[in-house]
Short mmCIF file of C-alpha atoms in Angstrom, two decimals:
data_model
loop_
_atom_site.label_atom_id
_atom_site.label_comp_id
_atom_site.label_asym_id
_atom_site.label_seq_id
_atom_site.Cartn_x
_atom_site.Cartn_y
_atom_site.Cartn_z
CA UNK G 1 117.74 19.84 -10.25
CA UNK G 2 114.14 21.15 -10.83
CA UNK G 3 113.18 24.70 -11.19
CA UNK G 4 110.09 24.43 -8.94
CA UNK G 5 109.43 27.28 -6.61
CA UNK G 6 109.92 26.92 -2.63
CA UNK G 7 106.77 27.08 -0.82
CA UNK G 8 105.72 30.71 -0.12
CA UNK G 9 104.34 29.62 3.47
CA UNK G 10 107.13 27.50 4.89
CA UNK G 11 109.83 27.88 2.04
CA UNK G 12 110.21 24.10 1.74
CA UNK G 13 112.05 23.10 -1.26
CA UNK G 14 110.02 19.95 -1.70
CA UNK G 15 106.92 21.56 -3.53
CA UNK G 16 105.43 19.48 -6.57
CA UNK G 17 103.08 20.47 -9.41
CA UNK G 18 99.53 19.08 -9.48
CA UNK G 19 97.63 20.16 -12.53
CA UNK G 20 97.70 23.91 -12.47
CA UNK G 21 98.75 24.09 -8.84
CA UNK G 22 101.76 23.57 -6.70
CA UNK G 23 101.57 21.46 -3.36
CA UNK G 24 103.86 21.60 -0.34
CA UNK G 25 104.04 18.11 1.13
CA UNK G 26 105.42 19.51 4.53
CA UNK G 27 102.73 22.13 5.35
CA UNK G 28 99.95 21.13 2.77
CA UNK G 29 99.83 24.62 1.35
CA UNK G 30 98.67 24.90 -2.19
CA UNK G 31 99.04 27.80 -4.62
CA UNK G 32 98.45 28.39 -8.21
CA UNK G 33 101.27 28.30 -10.88
CA UNK G 34 100.21 31.65 -12.07
CA UNK G 35 100.51 33.08 -8.61
CA UNK G 36 103.97 31.96 -8.13
CA UNK G 37 105.27 33.88 -11.00
CA UNK G 38 104.02 37.09 -9.60
CA UNK G 39 105.10 36.47 -6.06
CA UNK G 40 108.61 36.03 -7.42
CA UNK G 41 108.51 39.76 -8.62
CA UNK G 42 107.21 41.18 -5.23
CA UNK G 43 110.47 39.97 -3.36
CA UNK G 44 111.22 43.35 -1.68
CA UNK G 45 110.81 43.43 2.03
CA UNK G 46 108.80 46.27 3.34
CA UNK G 47 110.20 47.77 6.70
CA UNK G 48 107.63 49.62 8.98
CA UNK G 49 108.16 51.50 12.23
CA UNK G 50 106.31 51.22 15.29
CA UNK G 51 103.35 53.29 13.96
CA UNK G 52 103.19 51.42 10.75
CA UNK G 53 104.87 53.99 8.53
CA UNK G 54 106.99 52.55 5.75
CA UNK G 55 110.79 53.25 6.17
CA UNK G 56 113.18 53.82 3.42
CA UNK G 57 116.94 54.25 3.00
CA UNK G 58 118.01 57.71 4.11
CA UNK G 59 115.05 58.45 6.28
CA UNK G 60 115.45 60.22 9.83
CA UNK G 61 113.86 58.13 12.78
CA UNK G 62 113.33 58.85 16.38
CA UNK G 63 113.94 56.18 19.08
CA UNK G 64 110.74 55.70 21.01
CA UNK G 65 112.23 53.59 23.98
CA UNK G 66 115.52 53.72 26.06
CA UNK G 67 117.76 51.08 24.46
CA UNK G 68 120.68 49.56 26.56
CA UNK G 69 123.87 49.07 24.33
CA UNK G 70 125.08 45.61 24.89
CA UNK G 71 128.55 45.32 26.44
CA UNK G 72 128.53 48.81 27.87
CA UNK G 73 126.65 50.98 30.44
CA UNK G 74 125.54 53.40 27.82
CA UNK G 75 121.91 53.99 26.76
CA UNK G 76 120.27 55.42 23.74
CA UNK G 77 117.64 57.79 25.21
CA UNK G 78 114.00 58.25 24.08
CA UNK G 79 113.84 60.96 21.55
CA UNK G 80 117.20 60.51 20.12
CA UNK G 81 117.04 61.39 16.28
CA UNK G 82 118.91 59.06 13.77
CA UNK G 83 119.56 60.51 10.42
CA UNK G 84 120.27 58.76 7.25
CA UNK G 85 119.30 55.13 8.15
CA UNK G 86 120.12 52.19 6.00
CA UNK G 87 117.74 49.11 5.84
CA UNK G 88 119.36 45.69 5.91
CA UNK G 89 118.08 42.21 5.89
CA UNK G 90 118.92 40.74 9.06
CA UNK G 91 117.70 40.43 12.68
CA UNK G 92 118.12 44.13 13.22
CA UNK G 93 116.55 46.04 10.41
CA UNK G 94 118.47 49.24 10.54
CA UNK G 95 122.08 50.26 10.28
CA UNK G 96 122.88 53.72 11.43
CA UNK G 97 125.32 56.01 13.23
CA UNK G 98 124.18 57.80 16.21
CA UNK G 99 126.02 61.00 17.22
CA UNK G 100 128.11 60.45 20.39
CA UNK G 101 127.75 56.64 20.20
CA UNK G 102 128.78 55.50 16.86
CA UNK G 103 127.50 52.83 14.49
CA UNK G 104 124.60 50.81 15.64
CA UNK G 105 122.06 48.41 14.44
CA UNK G 106 118.34 49.07 15.54
CA UNK G 107 115.17 47.20 15.19
CA UNK G 108 112.45 48.93 13.32
CA UNK G 109 109.92 48.16 16.11
CA UNK G 110 111.88 50.67 18.43
CA UNK G 111 111.77 53.75 16.12
CA UNK G 112 109.21 55.88 14.45
CA UNK G 113 109.69 58.03 11.31
CA UNK G 114 110.56 61.75 12.05
#
């Protein structure tokens, strides 16, 4: 097929060139061909905690809300420190191991950087 980039706004595969611009027929977004080359390089996702601090692999975070553990009657309490987090690209941003509970997946919106 063609090597045209997907739309950066709606990720549609049906973009087409028009002069020095690309156009998406599904959402009518237009972007320059020069900008699409630089956007491809900035593909890394930035994960932020509840306060807006940037998270990285290996950080220590603190839980800011009581979190019920699905399928059990256990709860991860407010103030629980989680060491050595690993960031993943899924619905839950953080893979970690919590002492006394075991492996967990957390959302970055419920933690703050310690």
